[in-house]
Short mmCIF file of C-alpha atoms and ligand atoms in Angstrom, two decimals:
data_model
loop_
_atom_site.label_atom_id
_atom_site.label_comp_id
_atom_site.label_asym_id
_atom_site.label_seq_id
_atom_site.Cartn_x
_atom_site.Cartn_y
_atom_site.Cartn_z
CA MET N 1 17.55 0.40 4.62
CA ASN N 2 18.94 3.10 6.87
CA GLU N 3 19.67 1.35 10.18
CA ASN N 4 21.28 4.35 11.78
CA VAL N 5 18.38 6.61 12.27
CA PHE N 6 17.34 4.87 15.23
CA ALA N 7 21.18 4.72 16.90
CA ALA N 8 19.86 6.81 19.99
CA GLY N 9 17.11 4.30 20.40
CA SER N 10 13.47 4.93 20.38
CA PRO N 11 12.39 6.05 23.81
CA VAL N 12 9.93 3.07 25.20
CA ILE N 13 6.34 4.46 26.02
CA SER N 14 4.66 3.00 28.65
CA LEU N 15 0.86 3.22 29.60
CA ASN N 16 1.74 5.19 32.31
CA GLN N 17 2.49 8.03 29.98
CA GLN N 18 -0.66 7.92 28.63
CA PRO N 19 -3.08 9.86 31.27
CA ALA N 20 -6.46 9.17 30.89
CA ALA N 21 -9.52 10.35 33.08
CA GLU N 22 -11.25 7.25 34.72
CA GLY N 23 -13.36 5.44 32.88
CA ARG N 24 -12.98 7.18 29.84
CA ASP N 25 -10.68 6.69 26.76
CA ASP N 26 -11.35 9.88 25.29
CA ALA N 27 -9.74 12.18 28.02
CA VAL N 28 -7.56 15.07 27.29
CA PRO N 29 -4.15 14.95 28.70
CA SER N 30 -2.89 16.67 31.52
CA SER N 31 0.52 17.63 30.09
CA ALA N 32 0.86 21.59 30.09
CA ALA N 33 4.41 20.98 28.11
CA GLU N 34 2.15 20.31 25.13
CA ALA N 35 1.94 23.09 22.73
CA ILE N 36 -0.95 21.49 20.95
CA ALA N 37 -3.75 19.37 22.81
CA PRO N 38 -7.29 18.29 22.18
CA SER N 39 -10.11 20.24 23.75
CA ALA N 40 -12.32 18.70 26.21
CA GLU N 41 -14.58 17.95 23.46
CA ASP N 42 -12.28 16.40 21.18
CA SER N 43 -12.15 12.34 20.98
CA VAL N 44 -8.97 10.50 21.63
CA HIS N 45 -8.62 7.34 19.86
CA ASP N 46 -6.52 4.32 21.08
CA VAL N 47 -5.26 3.65 17.59
CA ALA N 48 -5.71 5.44 14.39
CA ILE N 49 -4.81 3.85 11.02
CA ILE N 50 -4.27 5.85 7.84
CA GLY N 51 -4.73 3.77 4.85
CA SER N 52 -7.02 1.09 3.81
CA GLY N 53 -5.07 -1.61 1.73
CA PRO N 54 -4.22 -5.02 3.05
CA ALA N 55 -1.76 -3.61 5.63
CA GLY N 56 -4.58 -0.96 6.75
CA TYR N 57 -7.36 -3.48 7.14
CA THR N 58 -5.23 -6.09 8.59
CA ALA N 59 -4.30 -3.38 11.16
CA ALA N 60 -8.07 -2.70 11.93
CA ILE N 61 -8.87 -6.31 12.53
CA TYR N 62 -6.24 -6.97 14.76
CA THR N 63 -6.38 -3.69 16.94
CA ALA N 64 -10.36 -4.05 16.81
CA ARG N 65 -10.10 -7.54 18.18
CA ALA N 66 -8.14 -6.35 21.08
CA ASN N 67 -10.58 -3.84 21.80
CA LEU N 68 -8.57 -0.97 20.84
CA LYS N 69 -11.64 0.76 18.95
CA PRO N 70 -9.34 1.43 15.99
CA ILE N 71 -10.57 4.76 13.54
CA VAL N 72 -9.41 3.83 10.12
CA PHE N 73 -9.04 6.68 7.67
CA ALA N 74 -9.58 4.35 4.41
CA SER N 75 -9.86 7.36 1.76
CA SER N 76 -12.59 8.97 0.14
CA VAL N 77 -11.86 7.73 -3.58
CA ALA N 78 -8.94 5.15 -3.04
CA ALA N 79 -10.28 2.75 -0.33
CA GLY N 80 -8.94 -0.63 -0.47
CA GLY N 81 -6.17 0.25 -2.06
CA ASP N 82 -4.24 -0.84 -5.10
CA LEU N 83 -5.89 -4.27 -4.99
CA MET N 84 -8.97 -2.69 -5.79
CA THR N 85 -8.09 -1.95 -9.54
CA THR N 86 -6.63 -5.34 -9.82
CA THR N 87 -8.31 -8.77 -11.31
CA GLU N 88 -7.26 -12.05 -10.18
CA VAL N 89 -5.19 -12.29 -7.00
CA GLU N 90 -3.76 -15.94 -7.16
CA ASN N 91 -0.81 -15.80 -4.59
CA PHE N 92 -3.01 -14.74 -1.43
CA PRO N 93 -3.04 -17.76 0.89
CA GLY N 94 -6.60 -19.28 1.56
CA PHE N 95 -7.95 -19.22 -2.00
CA VAL N 96 -7.65 -22.25 -3.91
CA ASP N 97 -9.02 -20.53 -7.15
CA GLY N 98 -7.81 -17.26 -6.61
CA ILE N 99 -9.76 -14.25 -5.88
CA GLN N 100 -10.74 -11.01 -7.52
CA GLY N 101 -8.75 -8.04 -5.90
CA PRO N 102 -11.99 -5.75 -4.83
CA GLU N 103 -13.65 -8.90 -3.34
CA LEU N 104 -10.53 -9.77 -1.24
CA MET N 105 -10.53 -6.10 -0.05
CA SER N 106 -14.28 -6.08 0.46
CA THR N 107 -13.89 -9.05 2.64
CA MET N 108 -11.15 -7.47 4.85
CA GLN N 109 -13.04 -4.36 5.27
CA GLN N 110 -16.12 -6.51 6.61
CA GLN N 111 -14.01 -8.59 8.87
CA ALA N 112 -12.39 -5.30 10.38
CA GLU N 113 -16.05 -4.09 10.77
CA ARG N 114 -17.08 -7.25 12.27
CA PHE N 115 -15.04 -6.45 15.24
CA GLY N 116 -15.94 -2.74 15.63
CA ALA N 117 -13.39 -1.05 13.45
CA ASP N 118 -14.71 2.54 12.55
CA ILE N 119 -13.71 2.90 8.74
CA ARG N 120 -14.29 6.50 7.67
CA TYR N 121 -14.35 7.03 3.96
CA GLU N 122 -12.30 10.34 4.59
CA ASP N 123 -8.93 11.58 3.44
CA VAL N 124 -6.26 12.91 5.92
CA GLU N 125 -5.14 16.46 5.25
CA SER N 126 -2.46 16.44 7.77
CA VAL N 127 -0.95 15.04 10.84
CA GLU N 128 1.10 16.08 13.91
CA LEU N 129 2.94 12.98 15.13
CA ALA N 130 5.38 14.14 17.29
CA GLY N 131 3.69 14.69 20.54
CA GLU N 132 2.12 11.99 23.01
CA LEU N 133 -0.90 12.49 21.61
CA LYS N 134 -1.05 12.47 17.55
CA ARG N 135 -3.18 15.16 15.76
CA ILE N 136 -4.91 13.98 12.73
CA THR N 137 -6.64 16.51 10.55
CA VAL N 138 -9.30 15.12 7.53
CA ALA N 139 -10.37 16.98 4.63
CA ASP N 140 -13.46 18.46 6.08
CA GLY N 141 -11.29 20.27 8.46
CA SER N 142 -12.38 18.07 11.66
CA VAL N 143 -9.70 16.97 14.06
CA HIS N 144 -9.30 13.60 15.67
CA TRP N 145 -6.49 12.47 18.53
CA ALA N 146 -4.90 9.01 18.62
CA LYS N 147 -2.35 7.67 21.52
CA ALA N 148 -0.95 5.52 18.43
CA VAL N 149 -0.92 6.08 14.72
CA ILE N 150 -0.20 3.08 12.01
CA VAL N 151 0.65 4.54 8.88
CA SER N 152 -0.20 2.35 6.00
CA THR N 153 -0.69 4.72 3.00
CA GLY N 154 0.73 2.35 0.35
CA SER N 155 2.31 3.58 -2.72
CA GLU N 156 1.51 5.29 -5.71
CA TYR N 157 2.24 4.76 -9.46
CA ARG N 158 5.45 5.66 -10.95
CA LYS N 159 5.13 8.38 -14.09
CA LEU N 160 7.47 8.22 -17.12
CA GLY N 161 7.97 11.91 -16.46
CA LEU N 162 7.09 12.96 -20.24
CA GLU N 163 5.18 16.32 -20.78
CA ASP N 164 2.40 14.54 -23.00
CA GLU N 165 1.90 11.92 -20.35
CA ALA N 166 0.14 14.26 -18.15
CA ARG N 167 -1.63 15.97 -20.97
CA LEU N 168 -3.01 12.82 -22.69
CA SER N 169 -3.81 10.97 -19.18
CA GLY N 170 -7.33 9.76 -19.32
CA HIS N 171 -7.09 10.26 -23.25
CA GLY N 172 -5.18 7.16 -23.84
CA VAL N 173 -2.59 7.39 -20.99
CA SER N 174 -3.75 4.97 -18.29
CA TRP N 175 -1.92 3.26 -15.15
CA CYS N 176 -4.90 1.21 -14.33
CA ALA N 177 -5.81 -1.81 -16.89
CA THR N 178 -8.69 -2.85 -15.16
CA CYS N 179 -10.32 0.65 -14.79
CA ASP N 180 -9.48 1.95 -18.49
CA GLY N 181 -9.18 -1.54 -20.48
CA PHE N 182 -12.69 -1.61 -21.70
CA PHE N 183 -12.13 1.77 -23.89
CA PHE N 184 -9.68 0.07 -25.88
CA LYS N 185 -11.97 -2.82 -27.67
CA GLU N 186 -9.96 -3.85 -30.78
CA LYS N 187 -7.51 -1.16 -30.55
CA PRO N 188 -3.69 -1.57 -30.51
CA ILE N 189 -2.27 -1.06 -26.98
CA ALA N 190 1.29 -0.77 -25.48
CA VAL N 191 1.96 -1.43 -22.23
CA VAL N 192 5.75 0.12 -20.61
CA GLY N 193 7.55 -2.08 -18.03
CA GLY N 194 8.85 -5.33 -17.15
CA GLY N 195 7.83 -6.40 -13.93
CA ASP N 196 4.50 -8.45 -12.66
CA SER N 197 2.41 -5.46 -12.97
CA ALA N 198 3.31 -4.62 -16.73
CA LEU N 199 2.74 -8.43 -17.56
CA GLU N 200 -0.73 -8.65 -15.68
CA GLU N 201 -1.68 -5.28 -17.45
CA ALA N 202 -0.83 -6.80 -21.04
CA LEU N 203 -2.44 -10.32 -20.28
CA PHE N 204 -5.70 -8.52 -18.85
CA LEU N 205 -5.67 -5.96 -21.58
CA THR N 206 -5.34 -8.85 -24.19
CA THR N 207 -9.05 -9.40 -23.41
CA PHE N 208 -10.00 -6.16 -25.47
CA ALA N 209 -6.86 -4.96 -27.62
CA SER N 210 -6.21 -6.00 -31.04
CA SER N 211 -2.61 -6.36 -29.92
CA VAL N 212 -0.61 -5.76 -26.97
CA THR N 213 2.97 -4.45 -27.36
CA ILE N 214 5.10 -4.53 -24.18
CA ILE N 215 8.02 -1.86 -24.25
CA HIS N 216 10.76 -2.63 -21.69
CA ARG N 217 14.08 -0.83 -21.30
CA ARG N 218 16.06 -3.68 -20.79
CA ASP N 219 16.37 -7.15 -22.76
CA SER N 220 15.31 -9.45 -19.47
CA MET N 221 12.13 -8.92 -17.35
CA ARG N 222 12.08 -8.94 -13.66
CA ALA N 223 8.58 -10.45 -13.43
CA SER N 224 7.81 -13.85 -11.76
CA GLU N 225 8.71 -16.93 -14.26
CA ILE N 226 5.01 -17.86 -14.67
CA MET N 227 3.72 -14.26 -15.68
CA GLN N 228 6.77 -14.13 -18.14
CA ARG N 229 5.75 -17.47 -19.55
CA ARG N 230 2.14 -16.54 -19.99
CA ALA N 231 3.21 -13.20 -21.62
CA LEU N 232 5.65 -14.60 -24.10
CA GLU N 233 3.36 -17.57 -25.40
CA HIS N 234 0.31 -15.14 -25.88
CA PRO N 235 -0.39 -14.76 -29.27
CA LYS N 236 -1.55 -11.16 -28.72
CA ILE N 237 1.36 -9.96 -27.15
CA THR N 238 4.54 -8.94 -28.63
CA PHE N 239 7.93 -7.21 -26.84
CA VAL N 240 9.71 -4.39 -27.74
CA TRP N 241 13.35 -4.90 -26.04
CA ASP N 242 15.85 -2.35 -24.66
CA SER N 243 13.42 0.49 -25.46
CA GLU N 244 11.78 3.38 -23.89
CA VAL N 245 8.82 5.78 -24.65
CA VAL N 246 10.28 9.29 -25.26
CA GLY N 247 6.96 10.72 -26.91
CA ILE N 248 3.39 10.40 -26.94
CA GLU N 249 1.62 11.86 -29.81
CA GLY N 250 -1.85 12.99 -30.39
CA ALA N 251 -4.12 16.33 -30.12
CA ALA N 252 -6.98 15.11 -27.91
CA GLN N 253 -6.32 11.31 -27.84
CA THR N 254 -3.21 9.10 -27.86
CA GLU N 255 -2.59 7.97 -31.26
CA ALA N 256 1.21 6.97 -31.32
CA LEU N 257 4.30 6.55 -29.23
CA GLN N 258 8.10 7.54 -30.03
CA VAL N 259 10.08 4.68 -29.19
CA ARG N 260 13.84 4.78 -28.82
CA ASN N 261 16.13 1.95 -28.68
CA VAL N 262 18.59 2.49 -25.90
CA LYS N 263 21.11 0.25 -27.74
CA SER N 264 21.40 1.65 -31.16
CA GLY N 265 19.64 5.10 -30.09
CA LEU N 266 17.26 4.78 -32.92
CA THR N 267 13.54 5.97 -32.75
CA GLN N 268 10.65 4.33 -34.13
CA ARG N 269 7.20 5.45 -34.32
CA LEU N 270 4.37 2.62 -32.90
CA GLU N 271 0.84 3.50 -33.53
CA VAL N 272 -1.58 2.78 -30.47
CA SER N 273 -4.43 4.03 -29.06
CA GLY N 274 -3.71 3.74 -25.48
CA LEU N 275 -0.44 3.51 -23.39
CA PHE N 276 -0.38 1.68 -19.96
CA VAL N 277 2.45 2.66 -17.84
CA ALA N 278 3.02 -0.01 -15.33
CA ILE N 279 7.01 0.97 -14.18
CA GLY N 280 6.39 0.40 -10.43
CA SER N 281 5.06 2.56 -7.59
CA ASP N 282 6.58 4.91 -5.01
CA PRO N 283 5.87 4.89 -1.37
CA ARG N 284 3.22 7.54 -0.59
CA THR N 285 4.99 9.50 2.38
CA GLU N 286 3.64 12.82 1.38
CA LEU N 287 2.01 13.08 4.68
CA VAL N 288 4.44 12.23 6.89
CA LYS N 289 7.93 12.71 5.06
CA ASP N 290 8.61 15.87 7.21
CA GLN N 291 8.14 13.98 10.50
CA LEU N 292 9.20 10.66 10.09
CA GLU N 293 12.80 9.34 9.26
CA LEU N 294 12.77 7.95 5.42
CA THR N 295 14.99 5.30 3.96
CA ALA N 296 17.24 6.25 0.72
CA GLU N 297 14.75 4.20 -1.10
CA GLY N 298 12.05 6.77 -0.06
CA THR N 299 9.85 4.27 2.26
CA ILE N 300 9.60 5.09 6.02
CA ALA N 301 12.33 3.73 7.94
CA VAL N 302 11.50 1.24 10.71
CA GLN N 303 13.58 -0.32 13.17
CA GLY N 304 14.33 -3.80 12.10
CA ARG N 305 11.01 -5.91 11.59
CA SER N 306 9.24 -3.94 14.26
CA SER N 307 7.43 -1.30 11.92
CA LYS N 308 8.46 1.06 14.92
CA THR N 309 9.29 4.50 12.88
CA SER N 310 11.47 7.20 14.27
CA LEU N 311 8.69 8.57 16.57
CA PRO N 312 7.30 6.77 19.50
CA GLY N 313 3.57 5.69 19.41
CA VAL N 314 3.93 5.91 15.17
CA PHE N 315 4.01 2.64 13.36
CA ALA N 316 4.18 1.63 9.52
CA ALA N 317 3.19 -1.13 7.66
CA GLY N 318 2.73 -2.24 4.06
CA ASP N 319 4.04 -0.85 0.77
CA VAL N 320 4.88 2.55 2.63
CA ILE N 321 7.52 0.70 4.20
CA ASP N 322 8.89 -2.14 1.78
CA PRO N 323 11.11 -1.09 -1.09
CA THR N 324 11.16 -4.88 -1.74
CA TYR N 325 8.34 -7.39 -1.95
CA ARG N 326 5.20 -5.19 -2.06
CA GLN N 327 2.77 -8.29 -1.71
CA ALA N 328 -0.43 -8.10 -0.26
CA ILE N 329 0.51 -11.12 2.16
CA THR N 330 3.59 -8.94 3.38
CA ALA N 331 1.63 -6.14 3.79
CA ALA N 332 -0.83 -7.78 6.22
CA VAL N 333 2.20 -9.55 7.92
CA ASP N 334 3.97 -6.16 8.24
CA GLN N 335 0.74 -5.09 9.93
CA VAL N 336 1.17 -7.87 12.42
CA VAL N 337 4.71 -6.91 13.42
CA ALA N 338 3.47 -3.21 13.86
CA PHE N 339 0.53 -4.33 16.26
CA ALA N 340 2.97 -6.72 18.08
CA ALA N 341 5.46 -3.82 18.49
CA ASP N 342 2.77 -1.70 19.60
CA VAL N 343 1.56 -4.02 22.43
CA HIS N 344 5.20 -4.70 23.20
CA GLN N 345 5.44 -1.10 23.73
CA GLY N 346 2.37 -0.89 25.80
CA ARG N 347 1.52 1.81 23.79
CA VAL N 348 -1.77 1.20 23.51
CA ALA N 349 -4.01 -0.80 25.55
CA PRO N 350 -7.83 -2.03 25.33
CA ALA N 351 -10.39 0.56 26.95
CA ARG N 352 -11.09 -2.16 29.84
CA GLY N 353 -9.38 -5.01 30.85
CA GLY N 354 -6.25 -6.44 28.87
CA LEU N 355 -6.96 -10.02 27.64
CA PHE N 356 -4.60 -9.91 24.68
CA THR N 357 -0.89 -10.15 25.33
CA ASP N 358 -0.57 -13.89 24.91
CA VAL N 359 -3.26 -13.91 21.83
CA LEU N 360 -1.99 -12.00 19.02
CA ILE N 361 -2.68 -14.17 16.16
CA VAL N 362 -5.53 -16.38 15.51
CA GLY N 363 -4.71 -17.03 11.57
CA ILE N 364 -4.63 -14.84 8.54
CA GLY N 365 -7.76 -15.63 6.56
CA GLY N 366 -7.56 -19.16 8.31
CA SER N 367 -4.25 -19.87 6.37
CA ALA N 368 -1.94 -22.00 7.80
CA LEU N 369 0.60 -20.35 5.79
CA GLY N 370 -0.43 -16.66 6.78
CA ALA N 371 -0.33 -17.80 10.44
CA GLN N 372 3.09 -19.21 9.91
CA LEU N 373 4.32 -16.06 8.18
CA ALA N 374 2.97 -14.04 11.16
CA ALA N 375 4.22 -16.20 13.44
CA SER N 376 7.83 -15.98 12.12
CA ALA N 377 7.31 -11.98 11.92
CA LEU N 378 6.05 -11.98 15.23
CA GLY N 379 9.22 -14.05 16.44
CA GLN N 380 11.50 -11.18 15.29
CA VAL N 381 9.89 -8.68 17.32
CA GLY N 382 11.28 -10.53 20.48
CA ASP N 383 8.22 -10.89 22.32
CA PRO N 384 7.23 -14.34 23.69
CA LEU N 385 3.76 -14.15 22.19
CA ALA N 386 1.72 -17.28 21.85
CA VAL N 387 0.18 -17.80 18.51
CA HIS N 388 -2.86 -19.63 18.11
CA PHE N 389 -3.77 -21.08 14.91
P1 LIG Q 401 8.81 -3.63 -10.17
O1 LIG Q 401 8.84 -4.88 -10.06
O2 LIG Q 401 9.39 -2.58 -9.44
O3 LIG Q 401 8.92 -3.22 -11.89
C1 LIG Q 401 8.86 -2.42 -12.38
C2 LIG Q 401 9.33 -2.50 -13.90
O4 LIG Q 401 9.26 -1.18 -14.54
C3 LIG Q 401 10.73 -2.93 -13.95
O5 LIG Q 401 10.79 -3.75 -15.03
C4 LIG Q 401 11.52 -1.69 -14.06
O6 LIG Q 401 12.37 -1.87 -15.38
C5 LIG Q 401 10.55 -0.88 -15.39
N1 LIG Q 401 10.84 0.71 -15.12
C6 LIG Q 401 11.01 1.24 -13.78
N2 LIG Q 401 11.11 2.35 -13.98
C7 LIG Q 401 11.08 2.76 -15.20
C8 LIG Q 401 11.14 3.95 -16.01
N3 LIG Q 401 11.25 5.14 -15.75
N4 LIG Q 401 11.01 3.75 -17.43
C9 LIG Q 401 10.54 2.50 -17.95
N5 LIG Q 401 10.58 1.30 -17.28
C10 LIG Q 401 10.90 1.39 -16.05
O7 LIG Q 401 7.49 -3.02 -10.05
P2 LIG Q 401 5.94 -3.75 -10.34
O8 LIG Q 401 5.67 -4.78 -11.63
O9 LIG Q 401 4.67 -2.91 -10.08
O10 LIG Q 401 5.66 -4.78 -9.13
C11 LIG Q 401 5.90 -4.39 -7.85
C12 LIG Q 401 5.88 -5.80 -7.07
O11 LIG Q 401 4.50 -5.96 -6.85
C13 LIG Q 401 7.05 -6.79 -7.16
O12 LIG Q 401 7.23 -7.30 -6.03
C14 LIG Q 401 6.05 -7.89 -8.06
O13 LIG Q 401 6.17 -8.97 -8.02
C15 LIG Q 401 4.41 -7.35 -7.00
N6 LIG Q 401 3.42 -7.60 -7.86
C16 LIG Q 401 2.91 -9.04 -8.14
C17 LIG Q 401 1.99 -9.61 -9.09
C18 LIG Q 401 1.66 -10.96 -9.06
O14 LIG Q 401 2.06 -11.80 -8.47
N7 LIG Q 401 1.01 -11.38 -9.90
C19 LIG Q 401 1.43 -8.55 -9.64
C20 LIG Q 401 1.79 -7.15 -9.54
C21 LIG Q 401 2.85 -6.63 -9.07
P3 LIG Q 401 13.87 -2.68 -14.67
O15 LIG Q 401 13.37 -4.04 -14.70
O16 LIG Q 401 15.06 -2.29 -15.64
O17 LIG Q 401 14.36 -2.07 -13.29
#
């Protein structure tokens, strides 16, 4: 991660820099210096959250509990993020028997709404983040303003980059086993990748497919031990090592793959009806890449563990800042740090009163582990915050 982008130090914003008409939290700032400013009719939110994965919804829960009345732009089609297309989540603390991804996200959404988060199933079209007030334009053209923005836009599936991959997308080529696996009943399928996602997809696809071939470019996998063992021991799964897909055949539907061994250089033809690409994901930074500093890995650069981006009042959390772990639980904890930094800077405050500076954590999902993770993350913000389990 590029630590130098903040060398000059981010200016600390105090509440005094956020003028607001008495008794209103939707006031227009008086700063004449601002080229773009809200009109008298525009509403100004304390916090706007872009994204609705574990980071976005955790952001919503924390900020809503602090009476910051967050507005959450959850996306029109992808609300809930990648976990909506996942099956069993076994490693999110608090669920002894695991939980289905969509159920977990629905629970987080309801938890945020319970505290008053305003969740909008809309797509953000553009943002202007440099000013004291941040401008957010959504797909229907309406404009929102916010004193602080938390960017939690997650990541998007990586592509192989083959011409036929795009052409046959939806015609046998897929990035989501839970969405499309059903269409491959008793058919041979291939999965590309050697990480947890690839193995998870492959294991799930065994429910439908006649066989699943995992094609991996190396001879060892980076997936967790438990997933490797499950895949290696599964009777329907076979592996093609040291190999990459270099072509996809089929006029209207996927029929076969050209698979090249990277060591021998030999290419073999593999007949399959489906190809699932599970080779990781890239941070989704399209909205902000020209305004915020990015790291060499393409994630949004944040200062240490604080989740502060290169612009004051703009925070980022979850997969969009994480080139390494990309777990639901780390996304949630990132957000706790984002919120702590927010409060630490005095960037935002509740509309009335202010009871929240020493009460930031009341557990994550009631889980001691989650709360400990959050506590440890908060400790790194350097703020003497009390933690309540
Ligand atoms: P990942 O761990 O980055 O793995 C990506 C895999 O795709 C690697 O094996 C990589 O090969 C391969 N790959 C990358 N680019 C490729 C290309 N152009 N052509 C062919 N192969 C390519 O990504 P992930 O599997 O999506 O996992 C991301 C994170 O989510 C990880 O931290 C993972 O543990 C977590 N996750 C956890 C679970 C779970 O706990 N059940 C489930 C899913 C994901 P190399 O190994 O050679 O680099």
